[in-house]
């Protein structure tokens, strides 16, 4: 493939990865808000700890999302 097409597909993959990442971050935030309504402090603490750990790993997942979408975009382009 030519260089312009490669760059366009790479930009599309990044756009899809960022959009998917933002949607996932919004879901994590919504779960965090809903967990705040739980009356048990111990349960709420464990849920918050799990959400923070998941959020950290999710923050690192942006590169993997890009690779996933890049494969998908290339497969659809060919």
Coordinates of N, CA and C in Angstrom, one line a residue:
X1 N 0.8 -1.2 0.0 CA 0.0 0.0 0.0 C 0.9 1.2 0.0
X2 N 0.3 2.3 -0.5 CA 1.1 3.5 -0.5 C 1.2 4.2 0.9
X3 N 2.1 5.2 1.0 CA 2.3 5.8 2.2 C 1.1 6.6 2.7
X4 N 0.4 7.3 1.8 CA -0.7 8.1 2.2 C -1.8 7.3 2.7
X5 N -2.1 6.1 2.1 CA -3.1 5.2 2.6 C -2.7 4.7 4.0
X6 N -1.5 4.3 4.1 CA -1.0 3.8 5.5 C -1.2 4.9 6.5
X7 N -0.9 6.1 6.2 CA -1.1 7.2 7.2 C -2.6 7.4 7.5
X8 N -3.4 7.4 6.5 CA -4.9 7.5 6.7 C -5.4 6.4 7.5
X9 N -5.0 5.2 7.3 CA -5.5 4.1 8.1 C -5.0 4.1 9.5
X10 N -3.8 4.6 9.7 CA -3.2 4.8 11.0 C -4.0 5.8 11.8
X11 N -4.3 6.9 11.2 CA -5.1 8.0 11.8 C -6.5 7.5 12.2
X12 N -7.1 6.7 11.3 CA -8.4 6.2 11.6 C -8.4 5.2 12.7
X13 N -7.3 4.4 12.8 CA -7.2 3.4 13.9 C -7.0 4.2 15.2
X14 N -6.2 5.3 15.2 CA -6.0 6.1 16.4 C -7.4 6.7 16.8
X15 N -8.1 7.2 15.9 CA -9.4 7.8 16.2 C -10.4 6.8 16.8
X16 N -10.4 5.6 16.3 CA -11.3 4.6 16.8 C -10.8 4.2 18.2
X17 N -9.5 4.0 18.4 CA -9.0 3.7 19.7 C -9.3 4.7 20.7
X18 N -9.1 6.0 20.4 CA -9.4 7.0 21.4 C -10.9 7.1 21.7
X19 N -11.7 6.9 20.7 CA -13.2 7.0 20.9 C -13.6 5.8 21.8
X20 N -13.1 4.6 21.5 CA -13.4 3.4 22.4 C -12.9 3.6 23.8
X21 N -11.7 4.2 23.9 CA -11.1 4.4 25.2 C -11.9 5.4 26.0
X22 N -12.4 6.5 25.4 CA -13.2 7.4 26.1 C -14.6 6.9 26.5
X23 N -15.1 6.0 25.7 CA -16.4 5.4 26.1 C -16.2 4.5 27.3
X24 N -15.1 3.7 27.3 CA -14.8 2.8 28.4 C -14.5 3.6 29.7
X25 N -13.8 4.7 29.5 CA -13.5 5.6 30.7 C -14.8 6.1 31.3
X26 N -15.8 6.5 30.4 CA -17.1 7.0 30.9 C -17.8 5.9 31.6
X27 N -17.7 4.7 31.1 CA -18.4 3.6 31.8 C -17.7 3.3 33.2
X28 N -16.4 3.3 33.3 CA -15.7 3.2 34.6 C -16.1 4.3 35.5
X29 N -16.3 5.5 35.0 CA -16.7 6.7 35.9 C -18.1 6.5 36.3
X30 N -19.0 6.0 35.5 CA -20.4 5.8 35.9 C -20.5 4.7 36.9
X31 N -19.7 3.7 36.8 CA -19.7 2.6 37.8 C -19.2 3.2 39.1
X32 N -18.2 4.0 39.1 CA -17.6 4.7 40.3 C -18.7 5.5 41.0
X33 N -19.4 6.3 40.2 CA -20.5 7.1 40.8 C -21.6 6.2 41.4
X34 N -21.9 5.1 40.7 CA -23.0 4.2 41.3 C -22.5 3.5 42.5
X35 N -21.2 3.2 42.6 CA -20.6 2.6 43.8 C -20.6 3.5 45.0
X36 N -20.6 4.8 44.7 CA -20.7 5.8 45.8 C -22.1 5.7 46.5
X37 N -23.1 5.1 45.9 CA -24.4 5.0 46.5 C -24.5 3.8 47.4
X38 N -23.5 3.0 47.5 CA -23.6 1.8 48.3 C -23.4 2.2 49.8
X39 N -24.2 1.7 50.7 CA -24.1 2.1 52.1 C -23.0 1.5 52.8
X40 N -22.6 0.3 52.5 CA -21.5 -0.4 53.2 C -20.2 0.2 52.8
X41 N -19.5 0.8 53.8 CA -18.2 1.4 53.6 C -17.1 0.4 53.1
X42 N -17.1 -0.8 53.7 CA -16.1 -1.8 53.3 C -16.3 -2.3 51.9
X43 N -17.6 -2.5 51.5 CA -17.8 -3.0 50.1 C -17.5 -1.8 49.1
X44 N -17.9 -0.6 49.5 CA -17.6 0.5 48.6 C -16.1 0.7 48.5
X45 N -15.3 0.5 49.6 CA -13.8 0.6 49.5 C -13.3 -0.4 48.5
X46 N -13.7 -1.7 48.6 CA -13.2 -2.7 47.7 C -13.6 -2.4 46.3
X47 N -14.8 -2.0 46.0 CA -15.2 -1.6 44.7 C -14.4 -0.5 44.1
X48 N -14.1 0.5 45.0 CA -13.3 1.7 44.5 C -11.9 1.2 44.2
X49 N -11.3 0.4 45.1 CA -10.0 -0.1 44.9 C -9.9 -0.9 43.5
X50 N -10.9 -1.8 43.3 CA -10.9 -2.5 42.0 C -11.1 -1.6 40.8
X51 N -11.9 -0.5 41.0 CA -12.1 0.4 39.9 C -10.8 1.2 39.6
X52 N -10.1 1.6 40.6 CA -8.8 2.3 40.4 C -7.8 1.4 39.7
X53 N -7.7 0.2 40.1 CA -6.8 -0.8 39.5 C -7.2 -1.0 38.0
X54 N -8.5 -1.2 37.8 CA -9.0 -1.3 36.4 C -8.7 -0.1 35.6
X55 N -8.9 1.1 36.2 CA -8.7 2.3 35.5 C -7.2 2.5 35.1
X56 N -6.3 2.1 36.0 CA -4.9 2.2 35.7 C -4.5 1.3 34.5
X57 N -5.0 0.1 34.6 CA -4.7 -0.9 33.5 C -5.4 -0.4 32.2
X58 N -6.6 0.2 32.3 CA -7.3 0.7 31.2 C -6.5 1.9 30.5
X59 N -5.9 2.7 31.4 CA -5.1 3.8 30.9 C -4.0 3.3 30.0
X60 N -3.4 2.2 30.4 CA -2.3 1.6 29.6 C -2.8 0.9 28.4
X61 N -4.0 0.6 28.2 CA -4.6 -0.2 27.1 C -4.7 0.6 25.8
X62 N -4.5 1.9 25.8 CA -4.7 2.7 24.6 C -3.9 2.2 23.4
X63 N -2.6 1.8 23.7 CA -1.8 1.2 22.6 C -2.3 -0.1 22.1
X64 N -2.8 -0.9 23.0 CA -3.4 -2.2 22.5 C -4.7 -2.0 21.7
X65 N -5.5 -1.0 22.1 CA -6.7 -0.7 21.4 C -6.3 -0.2 20.0
X66 N -5.2 0.6 19.9 CA -4.8 1.1 18.6 C -4.4 -0.1 17.7
X67 N -3.6 -1.0 18.2 CA -3.2 -2.2 17.5 C -4.4 -3.0 17.0
X68 N -5.3 -3.2 17.9 CA -6.5 -4.0 17.6 C -7.3 -3.3 16.4
X69 N -7.5 -2.0 16.5 CA -8.2 -1.3 15.5 C -7.4 -1.2 14.2
X70 N -6.1 -1.1 14.3 CA -5.2 -1.0 13.1 C -5.4 -2.3 12.3
X71 N -5.4 -3.5 13.0 CA -5.6 -4.7 12.3 C -7.0 -4.8 11.6
X72 N -8.0 -4.3 12.3 CA -9.3 -4.3 11.8 C -9.5 -3.4 10.6
X73 N -8.8 -2.2 10.7 CA -8.9 -1.2 9.6 C -8.2 -1.7 8.4
X74 N -7.0 -2.3 8.5 CA -6.3 -2.9 7.4 C -7.0 -4.0 6.8
X75 N -7.7 -4.9 7.6 CA -8.4 -6.0 7.0 C -9.6 -5.5 6.2
X76 N -10.2 -4.5 6.6 CA -11.4 -3.9 5.9 C -11.0 -3.2 4.7
X77 N -9.7 -2.6 4.7 CA -9.3 -1.9 3.5 C -8.8 -2.7 2.4
X78 N -8.5 -3.9 2.7 CA -7.9 -4.8 1.6 C -9.0 -5.6 1.0

